[in-house]
PDB file of C-alpha atoms and ligand atoms in Angstrom:
ATOM      1  CA  MET D   1      35.903 -64.021   0.446  1.00 36.00           C
ATOM      2  CA  ARG D   2      38.901 -63.278   2.577  1.00 37.00           C
ATOM      3  CA  TYR D   3      37.753 -59.721   2.824  1.00 35.00           C
ATOM      4  CA  LEU D   4      34.450 -60.849   4.270  1.00 37.00           C
ATOM      5  CA  HIS D   5      36.146 -63.115   6.774  1.00 40.00           C
ATOM      6  CA  ASN D   6      38.563 -60.456   7.844  1.00 43.00           C
ATOM      7  CA  ARG D   7      35.812 -57.898   8.380  1.00 47.00           C
ATOM      8  CA  SER D   8      33.861 -60.584  10.336  1.00 49.00           C
ATOM      9  CA  PHE D   9      30.684 -60.333   8.279  1.00 52.00           C
ATOM     10  CA  ARG D  10      27.800 -61.664  10.453  1.00 62.00           C
ATOM     11  CA  PRO D  11      24.693 -62.623   8.447  1.00 59.00           C
ATOM     12  CA  LEU D  12      22.493 -62.591  11.578  1.00 54.00           C
ATOM     13  CA  SER D  13      23.440 -59.001  12.552  1.00 57.00           C
ATOM     14  CA  PHE D  14      22.926 -57.951   8.952  1.00 52.00           C
ATOM     15  CA  LEU D  15      19.422 -59.491   8.933  1.00 51.00           C
ATOM     16  CA  ILE D  16      18.505 -57.857  12.254  1.00 52.00           C
ATOM     17  CA  GLY D  17      19.695 -54.514  10.878  1.00 49.00           C
ATOM     18  CA  LEU D  18      17.533 -54.922   7.794  1.00 49.00           C
ATOM     19  CA  LEU D  19      14.483 -55.823   9.880  1.00 46.00           C
ATOM     20  CA  PHE D  20      15.085 -52.779  12.099  1.00 45.00           C
ATOM     21  CA  LEU D  21      15.263 -50.485   9.070  1.00 44.00           C
ATOM     22  CA  ALA D  22      12.113 -52.026   7.582  1.00 45.00           C
ATOM     23  CA  GLY D  23      10.278 -51.544  10.892  1.00 44.00           C
ATOM     24  CA  PHE D  24      11.430 -47.930  11.093  1.00 40.00           C
ATOM     25  CA  ALA D  25      10.269 -47.193   7.548  1.00 44.00           C
ATOM     26  CA  HIS D  26       6.923 -48.849   8.295  1.00 45.00           C
ATOM     27  CA  ALA D  27       6.435 -46.727  11.433  1.00 44.00           C
ATOM     28  CA  GLN D  28       7.165 -43.629   9.332  1.00 46.00           C
ATOM     29  CA  THR D  29       4.551 -44.476   6.677  1.00 67.00           C
ATOM     30  CA  SER D  30       1.770 -46.116   8.744  1.00 86.00           C
ATOM     31  CA  PRO D  31      -0.949 -43.580   9.412  1.00 92.00           C
ATOM     32  CA  ARG D  32      -2.065 -42.728  12.937  1.00 96.00           C
ATOM     33  CA  ILE D  33      -5.829 -42.633  12.434  1.00 97.00           C
ATOM     34  CA  VAL D  34      -8.493 -40.846  14.486  1.00 98.00           C
ATOM     35  CA  SER D  35     -12.027 -41.864  13.500  1.00 98.00           C
ATOM     36  CA  LEU D  36     -14.886 -39.451  14.216  1.00 98.00           C
ATOM     37  CA  ASP D  37     -17.637 -41.912  13.303  1.00 97.00           C
ATOM     38  CA  GLY D  38     -18.605 -45.264  14.805  1.00 97.00           C
ATOM     39  CA  THR D  39     -19.319 -46.849  11.421  1.00 98.00           C
ATOM     40  CA  VAL D  40     -15.932 -45.823  10.041  1.00 98.00           C
ATOM     41  CA  SER D  41     -14.255 -47.269  13.158  1.00 98.00           C
ATOM     42  CA  GLU D  42     -16.109 -50.566  12.825  1.00 98.00           C
ATOM     43  CA  ILE D  43     -15.242 -50.881   9.134  1.00 98.00           C
ATOM     44  CA  LEU D  44     -11.563 -50.109   9.837  1.00 98.00           C
ATOM     45  CA  CYS D  45     -11.521 -52.938  12.392  1.00 98.00           C
ATOM     46  CA  ASP D  46     -13.237 -55.319   9.955  1.00 98.00           C
ATOM     47  CA  LEU D  47     -10.573 -54.442   7.373  1.00 97.00           C
ATOM     48  CA  GLY D  48      -7.853 -55.419   9.861  1.00 96.00           C
ATOM     49  CA  LEU D  49      -6.711 -51.827  10.518  1.00 97.00           C
ATOM     50  CA  GLN D  50      -7.581 -51.483  14.211  1.00 97.00           C
ATOM     51  CA  ALA D  51      -3.906 -51.180  15.170  1.00 97.00           C
ATOM     52  CA  ARG D  52      -3.744 -47.911  13.191  1.00 97.00           C
ATOM     53  CA  LEU D  53      -6.478 -46.267  15.324  1.00 98.00           C
ATOM     54  CA  VAL D  54      -5.178 -43.854  17.990  1.00 98.00           C
ATOM     55  CA  GLY D  55      -8.498 -42.205  18.932  1.00 98.00           C
ATOM     56  CA  VAL D  56     -12.246 -42.512  18.300  1.00 98.00           C
ATOM     57  CA  ASP D  57     -15.506 -40.609  18.942  1.00 97.00           C
ATOM     58  CA  VAL D  58     -18.117 -41.765  21.504  1.00 96.00           C
ATOM     59  CA  THR D  59     -20.299 -43.487  18.884  1.00 96.00           C
ATOM     60  CA  SER D  60     -17.415 -45.936  18.245  1.00 97.00           C
ATOM     61  CA  THR D  61     -18.779 -48.596  20.576  1.00 97.00           C
ATOM     62  CA  TYR D  62     -18.143 -51.720  18.455  1.00 98.00           C
ATOM     63  CA  PRO D  63     -16.097 -53.845  18.608  1.00 98.00           C
ATOM     64  CA  GLU D  64     -15.709 -53.744  22.382  1.00 97.00           C
ATOM     65  CA  SER D  65     -11.906 -53.488  22.032  1.00 97.00           C
ATOM     66  CA  LEU D  66     -12.321 -49.854  20.837  1.00 98.00           C
ATOM     67  CA  GLN D  67     -13.261 -48.915  24.391  1.00 96.00           C
ATOM     68  CA  LYS D  68      -9.605 -48.828  25.411  1.00 97.00           C
ATOM     69  CA  LEU D  69      -8.792 -46.055  22.904  1.00 98.00           C
ATOM     70  CA  PRO D  70      -8.889 -42.354  23.876  1.00 97.00           C
ATOM     71  CA  LYS D  71     -12.307 -40.753  23.192  1.00 97.00           C
ATOM     72  CA  VAL D  72     -12.249 -37.441  21.334  1.00 97.00           C
ATOM     73  CA  GLY D  73     -15.938 -36.449  21.765  1.00 94.00           C
ATOM     74  CA  HIS D  74     -19.334 -36.691  20.051  1.00 92.00           C
ATOM     75  CA  ASN D  75     -20.130 -35.269  16.579  1.00 82.00           C
ATOM     76  CA  ARG D  76     -20.971 -31.548  16.864  1.00 79.00           C
ATOM     77  CA  THR D  77     -19.030 -31.092  20.105  1.00 89.00           C
ATOM     78  CA  ILE D  78     -15.705 -32.429  18.809  1.00 95.00           C
ATOM     79  CA  SER D  79     -12.854 -29.909  19.101  1.00 95.00           C
ATOM     80  CA  ALA D  80      -9.687 -29.822  16.998  1.00 97.00           C
ATOM     81  CA  GLU D  81      -7.521 -29.720  20.161  1.00 97.00           C
ATOM     82  CA  GLY D  82      -8.973 -33.005  21.466  1.00 96.00           C
ATOM     83  CA  VAL D  83      -8.277 -34.710  18.143  1.00 98.00           C
ATOM     84  CA  LEU D  84      -4.783 -33.220  17.705  1.00 98.00           C
ATOM     85  CA  ALA D  85      -3.815 -34.400  21.204  1.00 98.00           C
ATOM     86  CA  GLN D  86      -3.739 -37.935  19.727  1.00 98.00           C
ATOM     87  CA  LYS D  87      -1.144 -36.799  17.135  1.00 98.00           C
ATOM     88  CA  PRO D  88      -3.055 -38.220  14.139  1.00 98.00           C
ATOM     89  CA  THR D  89      -1.746 -38.150  10.577  1.00 97.00           C
ATOM     90  CA  LEU D  90      -5.164 -39.106   9.175  1.00 96.00           C
ATOM     91  CA  VAL D  91      -8.673 -38.237  10.401  1.00 97.00           C
ATOM     92  CA  LEU D  92     -11.577 -40.191   8.927  1.00 97.00           C
ATOM     93  CA  THR D  93     -15.239 -39.294   9.298  1.00 97.00           C
ATOM     94  CA  THR D  94     -18.566 -39.180   7.470  1.00 96.00           C
ATOM     95  CA  GLU D  95     -20.747 -36.219   6.544  1.00 93.00           C
ATOM     96  CA  LYS D  96     -23.440 -37.810   8.772  1.00 87.00           C
ATOM     97  CA  ALA D  97     -21.207 -37.516  11.841  1.00 88.00           C
ATOM     98  CA  GLY D  98     -21.778 -33.753  11.596  1.00 88.00           C
ATOM     99  CA  THR D  99     -18.380 -32.566  12.824  1.00 92.00           C
ATOM    100  CA  LYS D 100     -18.241 -28.827  12.155  1.00 92.00           C
ATOM    101  CA  ALA D 101     -16.495 -27.810   8.904  1.00 94.00           C
ATOM    102  CA  ASP D 102     -14.277 -25.301  10.725  1.00 95.00           C
ATOM    103  CA  VAL D 103     -13.017 -28.071  13.051  1.00 97.00           C
ATOM    104  CA  LEU D 104     -12.077 -30.183  10.013  1.00 97.00           C
ATOM    105  CA  ASP D 105     -10.380 -27.098   8.477  1.00 97.00           C
ATOM    106  CA  GLN D 106      -8.378 -26.545  11.684  1.00 98.00           C
ATOM    107  CA  LEU D 107      -7.185 -30.158  11.479  1.00 98.00           C
ATOM    108  CA  ARG D 108      -6.162 -29.672   7.840  1.00 98.00           C
ATOM    109  CA  SER D 109      -4.324 -26.447   8.731  1.00 98.00           C
ATOM    110  CA  ALA D 110      -2.403 -28.427  11.346  1.00 98.00           C
ATOM    111  CA  GLY D 111      -1.144 -30.695   8.536  1.00 98.00           C
ATOM    112  CA  VAL D 112      -3.481 -33.630   9.160  1.00 98.00           C
ATOM    113  CA  GLU D 113      -5.071 -35.390   6.181  1.00 97.00           C
ATOM    114  CA  VAL D 114      -8.867 -35.369   6.632  1.00 97.00           C
ATOM    115  CA  VAL D 115     -11.254 -37.561   4.645  1.00 97.00           C
ATOM    116  CA  SER D 116     -15.009 -37.119   5.108  1.00 97.00           C
ATOM    117  CA  PHE D 117     -16.942 -39.923   3.402  1.00 97.00           C
ATOM    118  CA  LYS D 118     -20.447 -39.488   2.050  1.00 96.00           C
ATOM    119  CA  GLN D 119     -22.653 -42.177   3.571  1.00 95.00           C
ATOM    120  CA  GLU D 120     -26.008 -43.128   2.109  1.00 96.00           C
ATOM    121  CA  PHE D 121     -28.348 -44.933   4.440  1.00 97.00           C
ATOM    122  CA  SER D 122     -29.150 -48.007   2.391  1.00 97.00           C
ATOM    123  CA  VAL D 123     -27.720 -51.443   1.710  1.00 97.00           C
ATOM    124  CA  GLU D 124     -25.917 -50.098  -1.380  1.00 98.00           C
ATOM    125  CA  GLY D 125     -24.674 -47.106   0.641  1.00 98.00           C
ATOM    126  CA  THR D 126     -23.156 -49.385   3.275  1.00 98.00           C
ATOM    127  CA  LYS D 127     -21.359 -51.436   0.629  1.00 98.00           C
ATOM    128  CA  LYS D 128     -20.065 -48.267  -1.064  1.00 98.00           C
ATOM    129  CA  LEU D 129     -18.771 -46.895   2.247  1.00 98.00           C
ATOM    130  CA  ILE D 130     -16.869 -50.157   2.842  1.00 98.00           C
ATOM    131  CA  THR D 131     -15.304 -49.868  -0.637  1.00 98.00           C
ATOM    132  CA  ASP D 132     -14.467 -46.166  -0.178  1.00 98.00           C
ATOM    133  CA  ILE D 133     -12.777 -46.722   3.202  1.00 97.00           C
ATOM    134  CA  ALA D 134     -10.839 -49.760   1.958  1.00 97.00           C
ATOM    135  CA  THR D 135      -9.684 -47.754  -1.077  1.00 95.00           C
ATOM    136  CA  ALA D 136      -8.682 -44.697   1.003  1.00 94.00           C
ATOM    137  CA  CYS D 137      -6.674 -46.994   3.308  1.00 93.00           C
ATOM    138  CA  ARG D 138      -5.076 -48.798   0.348  1.00 91.00           C
ATOM    139  CA  VAL D 139      -6.534 -52.221   1.124  1.00 94.00           C
ATOM    140  CA  PRO D 140      -9.217 -52.359  -1.627  1.00 95.00           C
ATOM    141  CA  SER D 141      -9.192 -56.157  -1.949  1.00 95.00           C
ATOM    142  CA  LYS D 142     -10.229 -56.553   1.699  1.00 96.00           C
ATOM    143  CA  ALA D 143     -13.612 -54.937   0.975  1.00 97.00           C
ATOM    144  CA  ARG D 144     -14.882 -57.906  -1.055  1.00 96.00           C
ATOM    145  CA  GLY D 145     -15.379 -60.395   1.762  1.00 95.00           C
ATOM    146  CA  LEU D 146     -17.136 -57.815   3.924  1.00 97.00           C
ATOM    147  CA  ILE D 147     -19.480 -56.818   1.100  1.00 98.00           C
ATOM    148  CA  ARG D 148     -20.360 -60.482   0.497  1.00 97.00           C
ATOM    149  CA  GLN D 149     -21.167 -60.784   4.209  1.00 96.00           C
ATOM    150  CA  VAL D 150     -23.511 -57.751   4.024  1.00 98.00           C
ATOM    151  CA  ASP D 151     -25.319 -59.201   0.981  1.00 98.00           C
ATOM    152  CA  THR D 152     -25.761 -62.642   2.561  1.00 97.00           C
ATOM    153  CA  GLU D 153     -27.022 -61.309   5.880  1.00 97.00           C
ATOM    154  CA  VAL D 154     -29.422 -58.762   4.352  1.00 97.00           C
ATOM    155  CA  ALA D 155     -30.840 -61.424   2.000  1.00 97.00           C
ATOM    156  CA  GLY D 156     -31.812 -63.529   5.027  1.00 95.00           C
ATOM    157  CA  VAL D 157     -33.895 -60.790   6.719  1.00 96.00           C
ATOM    158  CA  LYS D 158     -37.665 -61.154   7.168  1.00 95.00           C
ATOM    159  CA  LYS D 159     -39.509 -57.813   7.430  1.00 96.00           C
ATOM    160  CA  ALA D 160     -42.148 -57.106  10.074  1.00 96.00           C
ATOM    161  CA  ALA D 161     -45.749 -57.372   8.825  1.00 95.00           C
ATOM    162  CA  GLY D 162     -48.434 -54.665   9.059  1.00 94.00           C
ATOM    163  CA  ARG D 163     -46.212 -51.535   8.665  1.00 97.00           C
ATOM    164  CA  PRO D 164     -46.383 -50.533  12.356  1.00 97.00           C
ATOM    165  CA  LYS D 165     -45.979 -46.807  13.133  1.00 98.00           C
ATOM    166  CA  VAL D 166     -42.673 -46.415  14.956  1.00 98.00           C
ATOM    167  CA  LEU D 167     -41.423 -43.233  16.655  1.00 98.00           C
ATOM    168  CA  PHE D 168     -37.729 -43.020  17.488  1.00 98.00           C
ATOM    169  CA  ILE D 169     -36.771 -40.916  20.510  1.00 98.00           C
ATOM    170  CA  TYR D 170     -33.127 -40.009  21.195  1.00 98.00           C
ATOM    171  CA  ALA D 171     -32.795 -39.464  24.950  1.00 98.00           C
ATOM    172  CA  ARG D 172     -29.951 -38.439  27.259  1.00 97.00           C
ATOM    173  CA  GLY D 173     -32.069 -37.927  30.359  1.00 96.00           C
ATOM    174  CA  ALA D 174     -35.521 -36.280  30.422  1.00 94.00           C
ATOM    175  CA  GLY D 175     -33.960 -32.859  29.632  1.00 95.00           C
ATOM    176  CA  THR D 176     -32.460 -33.965  26.282  1.00 97.00           C
ATOM    177  CA  MET D 177     -35.038 -35.722  24.103  1.00 97.00           C
ATOM    178  CA  PHE D 178     -35.222 -35.566  20.315  1.00 97.00           C
ATOM    179  CA  VAL D 179     -37.569 -37.199  17.797  1.00 97.00           C
ATOM    180  CA  ALA D 180     -36.256 -38.541  14.465  1.00 97.00           C
ATOM    181  CA  GLY D 181     -37.959 -37.026  11.409  1.00 96.00           C
ATOM    182  CA  ARG D 182     -37.636 -37.450   7.655  1.00 96.00           C
ATOM    183  CA  GLY D 183     -34.330 -38.477   6.085  1.00 94.00           C
ATOM    184  CA  THR D 184     -32.696 -39.726   9.291  1.00 95.00           C
ATOM    185  CA  PRO D 185     -30.770 -43.029   9.284  1.00 96.00           C
ATOM    186  CA  VAL D 186     -33.173 -44.422  11.879  1.00 98.00           C
ATOM    187  CA  GLU D 187     -36.155 -43.657   9.613  1.00 98.00           C
ATOM    188  CA  LYS D 188     -34.482 -45.692   6.851  1.00 98.00           C
ATOM    189  CA  MET D 189     -33.874 -48.537   9.286  1.00 98.00           C
ATOM    190  CA  ILE D 190     -37.520 -48.528  10.385  1.00 98.00           C
ATOM    191  CA  GLU D 191     -38.561 -48.782   6.709  1.00 98.00           C
ATOM    192  CA  LEU D 192     -36.036 -51.546   5.920  1.00 98.00           C
ATOM    193  CA  ALA D 193     -37.451 -53.505   8.881  1.00 98.00           C
ATOM    194  CA  GLY D 194     -41.038 -53.185   7.554  1.00 98.00           C
ATOM    195  CA  GLY D 195     -42.283 -50.299   9.712  1.00 98.00           C
ATOM    196  CA  GLN D 196     -43.065 -46.630   8.976  1.00 98.00           C
ATOM    197  CA  ASN D 197     -41.862 -43.488  10.716  1.00 98.00           C
ATOM    198  CA  ALA D 198     -44.756 -42.236  12.883  1.00 98.00           C
ATOM    199  CA  THR D 199     -43.848 -38.629  12.097  1.00 95.00           C
ATOM    200  CA  ASN D 200     -43.228 -37.120   8.673  1.00 87.00           C
ATOM    201  CA  GLN D 201     -43.735 -33.475   9.646  1.00 90.00           C
ATOM    202  CA  PHE D 202     -40.074 -32.359   9.659  1.00 94.00           C
ATOM    203  CA  ASP D 203     -36.554 -33.254   8.508  1.00 95.00           C
ATOM    204  CA  ASP D 204     -33.755 -34.463  10.790  1.00 94.00           C
ATOM    205  CA  PHE D 205     -34.210 -34.337  14.603  1.00 95.00           C
ATOM    206  CA  LYS D 206     -36.503 -32.036  16.641  1.00 96.00           C
ATOM    207  CA  PRO D 207     -36.917 -31.632  20.381  1.00 97.00           C
ATOM    208  CA  LEU D 208     -39.756 -33.814  21.666  1.00 96.00           C
ATOM    209  CA  THR D 209     -43.047 -32.111  22.579  1.00 95.00           C
ATOM    210  CA  ALA D 210     -46.170 -33.657  24.138  1.00 95.00           C
ATOM    211  CA  GLU D 211     -48.329 -32.303  21.269  1.00 92.00           C
ATOM    212  CA  ALA D 212     -46.102 -33.861  18.597  1.00 91.00           C
ATOM    213  CA  LEU D 213     -46.196 -37.181  20.456  1.00 94.00           C
ATOM    214  CA  VAL D 214     -49.970 -37.279  20.699  1.00 92.00           C
ATOM    215  CA  GLY D 215     -50.266 -36.132  17.060  1.00 93.00           C
ATOM    216  CA  ALA D 216     -47.933 -38.884  15.816  1.00 96.00           C
ATOM    217  CA  ASN D 217     -49.639 -41.512  18.017  1.00 97.00           C
ATOM    218  CA  PRO D 218     -47.055 -44.261  17.382  1.00 98.00           C
ATOM    219  CA  ASP D 219     -47.793 -47.977  17.839  1.00 97.00           C
ATOM    220  CA  ILE D 220     -44.216 -48.440  19.026  1.00 98.00           C
ATOM    221  CA  ILE D 221     -41.625 -46.152  20.612  1.00 98.00           C
ATOM    222  CA  LEU D 222     -38.036 -47.017  19.723  1.00 98.00           C
ATOM    223  CA  LEU D 223     -35.021 -45.916  21.771  1.00 98.00           C
ATOM    224  CA  PHE D 224     -31.360 -46.745  22.231  1.00 98.00           C
ATOM    225  CA  ASP D 225     -30.675 -49.054  25.202  1.00 98.00           C
ATOM    226  CA  SER D 226     -28.701 -46.143  26.661  1.00 97.00           C
ATOM    227  CA  GLY D 227     -31.611 -43.753  25.959  1.00 98.00           C
ATOM    228  CA  LEU D 228     -34.223 -45.733  27.891  1.00 97.00           C
ATOM    229  CA  GLU D 229     -31.715 -46.294  30.671  1.00 98.00           C
ATOM    230  CA  SER D 230     -31.064 -42.517  30.880  1.00 98.00           C
ATOM    231  CA  LEU D 231     -34.810 -42.007  31.528  1.00 97.00           C
ATOM    232  CA  GLY D 232     -34.893 -44.609  34.306  1.00 97.00           C
ATOM    233  CA  GLY D 233     -36.454 -47.417  32.230  1.00 96.00           C
ATOM    234  CA  ALA D 234     -40.043 -47.911  31.015  1.00 96.00           C
ATOM    235  CA  ASN D 235     -41.589 -46.214  34.076  1.00 96.00           C
ATOM    236  CA  GLY D 236     -39.456 -43.130  33.514  1.00 97.00           C
ATOM    237  CA  LEU D 237     -40.524 -43.026  29.859  1.00 97.00           C
ATOM    238  CA  LEU D 238     -44.212 -43.308  30.844  1.00 97.00           C
ATOM    239  CA  ASN D 239     -43.765 -40.187  33.016  1.00 96.00           C
ATOM    240  CA  VAL D 240     -42.695 -38.100  29.993  1.00 96.00           C
ATOM    241  CA  PRO D 241     -45.704 -35.864  29.117  1.00 96.00           C
ATOM    242  CA  GLY D 242     -47.677 -37.255  26.157  1.00 96.00           C
ATOM    243  CA  ILE D 243     -46.221 -40.797  26.153  1.00 97.00           C
ATOM    244  CA  ALA D 244     -49.012 -42.427  28.166  1.00 97.00           C
ATOM    245  CA  GLN D 245     -51.636 -41.040  25.700  1.00 96.00           C
ATOM    246  CA  THR D 246     -50.108 -42.766  22.663  1.00 97.00           C
ATOM    247  CA  ASN D 247     -50.969 -46.315  21.539  1.00 97.00           C
ATOM    248  CA  ALA D 248     -47.362 -47.264  22.333  1.00 97.00           C
ATOM    249  CA  GLY D 249     -47.704 -45.880  25.885  1.00 97.00           C
ATOM    250  CA  LYS D 250     -51.098 -47.537  26.471  1.00 96.00           C
ATOM    251  CA  ASN D 251     -49.725 -50.923  25.348  1.00 95.00           C
ATOM    252  CA  LYS D 252     -46.205 -50.358  26.737  1.00 95.00           C
ATOM    253  CA  ARG D 253     -44.743 -51.124  23.309  1.00 96.00           C
ATOM    254  CA  PHE D 254     -41.263 -49.758  23.934  1.00 97.00           C
ATOM    255  CA  VAL D 255     -38.449 -51.235  21.841  1.00 97.00           C
ATOM    256  CA  MET D 256     -34.741 -50.816  22.555  1.00 97.00           C
ATOM    257  CA  MET D 257     -31.644 -51.462  20.514  1.00 98.00           C
ATOM    258  CA  ASP D 258     -27.944 -50.771  20.725  1.00 98.00           C
ATOM    259  CA  GLY D 259     -27.504 -47.201  19.412  1.00 97.00           C
ATOM    260  CA  HIS D 260     -24.624 -47.765  17.044  1.00 97.00           C
ATOM    261  CA  LEU D 261     -26.100 -50.985  15.612  1.00 98.00           C
ATOM    262  CA  LEU D 262     -29.478 -49.290  15.036  1.00 98.00           C
ATOM    263  CA  THR D 263     -28.262 -46.080  13.385  1.00 97.00           C
ATOM    264  CA  GLY D 264     -24.799 -46.879  12.056  1.00 97.00           C
ATOM    265  CA  PHE D 265     -25.551 -48.725   8.763  1.00 98.00           C
ATOM    266  CA  THR D 266     -22.504 -50.809   9.559  1.00 98.00           C
ATOM    267  CA  PRO D 267     -21.335 -54.108   7.982  1.00 98.00           C
ATOM    268  CA  ARG D 268     -23.749 -55.733  10.508  1.00 98.00           C
ATOM    269  CA  LEU D 269     -26.685 -54.150   8.660  1.00 98.00           C
ATOM    270  CA  GLY D 270     -28.498 -57.469   8.098  1.00 98.00           C
ATOM    271  CA  LYS D 271     -28.256 -58.270  11.795  1.00 98.00           C
ATOM    272  CA  ALA D 272     -29.560 -54.783  12.680  1.00 98.00           C
ATOM    273  CA  ILE D 273     -32.544 -54.912  10.296  1.00 98.00           C
ATOM    274  CA  GLY D 274     -33.376 -58.461  11.420  1.00 98.00           C
ATOM    275  CA  GLU D 275     -33.302 -57.525  15.105  1.00 97.00           C
ATOM    276  CA  LEU D 276     -35.467 -54.430  14.575  1.00 98.00           C
ATOM    277  CA  ALA D 277     -37.935 -56.371  12.394  1.00 97.00           C
ATOM    278  CA  ARG D 278     -38.364 -59.032  15.095  1.00 97.00           C
ATOM    279  CA  LYS D 279     -38.858 -56.394  17.771  1.00 97.00           C
ATOM    280  CA  ILE D 280     -41.460 -54.286  15.912  1.00 97.00           C
ATOM    281  CA  ALA D 281     -43.397 -57.253  14.471  1.00 95.00           C
ATOM    282  CA  PRO D 282     -46.901 -57.754  15.908  1.00 89.00           C
ATOM    283  CA  GLY D 283     -46.372 -59.528  19.237  1.00 80.00           C
ATOM    284  CA  GLY D 284     -42.629 -59.057  18.717  1.00 73.00           C
ATOM    285  CA  THR D 285     -40.078 -59.732  21.407  1.00 59.00           C
ATOM    286  CA  LEU D 286     -38.789 -56.638  23.191  1.00 58.00           C
TER     287      LEU D 286
HETATM  288  C1  HEM M   1     -28.168 -32.855  21.543  1.00 83.37           C
HETATM  289  C2  HEM M   1     -27.840 -33.950  20.920  1.00 83.37           C
HETATM  290  C3  HEM M   1     -27.021 -35.056  21.509  1.00 83.37           C
HETATM  291  C4  HEM M   1     -26.381 -35.153  22.737  1.00 83.37           C
HETATM  292  C5  HEM M   1     -26.314 -34.142  23.846  1.00 83.37           C
HETATM  293  C6  HEM M   1     -25.750 -36.464  22.769  1.00 83.37           C
HETATM  294  C7  HEM M   1     -25.001 -36.960  23.820  1.00 83.37           C
HETATM  295  C8  HEM M   1     -24.388 -38.199  23.861  1.00 83.37           C
HETATM  296  C9  HEM M   1     -23.543 -38.680  24.933  1.00 83.37           C
HETATM  297  C10 HEM M   1     -23.225 -37.927  26.200  1.00 83.37           C
HETATM  298  C11 HEM M   1     -23.123 -39.923  24.585  1.00 83.37           C
HETATM  299  C12 HEM M   1     -22.178 -40.852  25.386  1.00 83.37           C
HETATM  300  C13 HEM M   1     -23.050 -41.745  26.215  1.00 83.37           C
HETATM  301  C14 HEM M   1     -22.346 -42.777  27.002  1.00 83.37           C
HETATM  302  O1  HEM M   1     -21.125 -42.951  26.848  1.00 83.37           O
HETATM  303  O2  HEM M   1     -23.045 -43.461  27.752  1.00 83.37           O
HETATM  304  C15 HEM M   1     -23.699 -40.252  23.306  1.00 83.37           C
HETATM  305  C16 HEM M   1     -23.501 -41.440  22.642  1.00 83.37           C
HETATM  306  C17 HEM M   1     -24.083 -41.769  21.431  1.00 83.37           C
HETATM  307  N1  HEM M   1     -24.850 -40.928  20.649  1.00 83.37           N
HETATM  308 FE1  HEM M   1     -25.410 -39.012  21.102  1.00 83.37          FE
HETATM  309  N2  HEM M   1     -26.006 -37.108  21.590  1.00 83.37           N
HETATM  310  C18 HEM M   1     -26.778 -36.286  20.792  1.00 83.37           C
HETATM  311  C19 HEM M   1     -27.269 -36.574  19.544  1.00 83.37           C
HETATM  312  C20 HEM M   1     -27.160 -37.796  18.905  1.00 83.37           C
HETATM  313  C21 HEM M   1     -27.874 -38.162  17.709  1.00 83.37           C
HETATM  314  C22 HEM M   1     -28.866 -37.274  16.952  1.00 83.37           C
HETATM  315  C23 HEM M   1     -27.515 -39.451  17.414  1.00 83.37           C
HETATM  316  C24 HEM M   1     -27.991 -40.327  16.267  1.00 83.37           C
HETATM  317  C25 HEM M   1     -29.198 -40.809  16.312  1.00 83.37           C
HETATM  318  C26 HEM M   1     -26.574 -39.888  18.427  1.00 83.37           C
HETATM  319  C27 HEM M   1     -25.985 -41.142  18.476  1.00 83.37           C
HETATM  320  C28 HEM M   1     -25.230 -41.627  19.527  1.00 83.37           C
HETATM  321  C29 HEM M   1     -24.675 -42.968  19.575  1.00 83.37           C
HETATM  322  C30 HEM M   1     -24.850 -44.072  18.530  1.00 83.37           C
HETATM  323  C31 HEM M   1     -23.959 -43.047  20.778  1.00 83.37           C
HETATM  324  C32 HEM M   1     -23.135 -44.273  21.248  1.00 83.37           C
HETATM  325  C33 HEM M   1     -23.540 -44.837  22.562  1.00 83.37           C
HETATM  326  C34 HEM M   1     -24.976 -45.285  22.666  1.00 83.37           C
HETATM  327  O3  HEM M   1     -25.436 -46.170  21.933  1.00 83.37           O
HETATM  328  O4  HEM M   1     -25.659 -44.708  23.521  1.00 83.37           O
HETATM  329  N3  HEM M   1     -26.384 -38.857  19.314  1.00 83.37           N
HETATM  330  N4  HEM M   1     -24.467 -39.189  22.898  1.00 83.37           N
END
């Protein structure tokens, strides 16, 4: 007792010291995460891990607060240097994001842990991705609430009637236009919403041609908000060769949605399917 008095033991300083050490240890073990996929980023935020993110790709548009983080590029054009500049300890992505294997290998060679999740474009696939990310980030119990939310929201969706033929066009100006074929996430979304893909001639994405457009003759043309905007709106789209000859062009049935919500298969899946179903339904709101 005397010893303690003599050495002027101060409980407050001792406590502050302990807190400092705990904070230091935490900083050493907390990962610095770069996400190369908008869906992964959104799930990380939903799991309460946004503070761990130090960089994201350009498809990471939701929640809005991600906008303040450094952007490291867009799927196939991502470079290892851009990612490493954010000094990550962990890089998370999906196979769908399409980042080149040699870029991921370069990151691994630089000592960064890289996890590439397999994402299936279905309700079950979304729930599994949530579980996989929560497990990889050591917060498995946090997945449950999110999964319940997905189930509840998807259960409340009403599909569009009449199986309208929908063609999705990815546009970044008139010089960069692609059509979504078989097996694409957007095809699965169209089906979940009650429509059918107007083209089943090829897998993945193909550059748009006037012949393919006229051949597919969609009832509805679906684009990202940013895609239609990049063409100068509905009038710009009508000037693209072939569009005006389709049923969609004749009836000006152009439908837009937020790109990440439409193609991401995120925890907001029910909201996304519901919005698309309303928009492609006969007489639906654009
Ligand atoms: C040659 C192929 C592609 C190019 C050149 C390209 C280019 C771009 C660029 C420049 C942006 C940033 C736009 C901005 O910040 O306003 C962007 C965003 C985005 N891209 Fe791509 N992209 C391509 C393919 C794709 C494909 C196939 C998909 C999936 C369908 C996709 C999904 C997205 C999404 C979800 C965004 C987020 C912003 C938004 O909704 O517009 N991209 N892309």
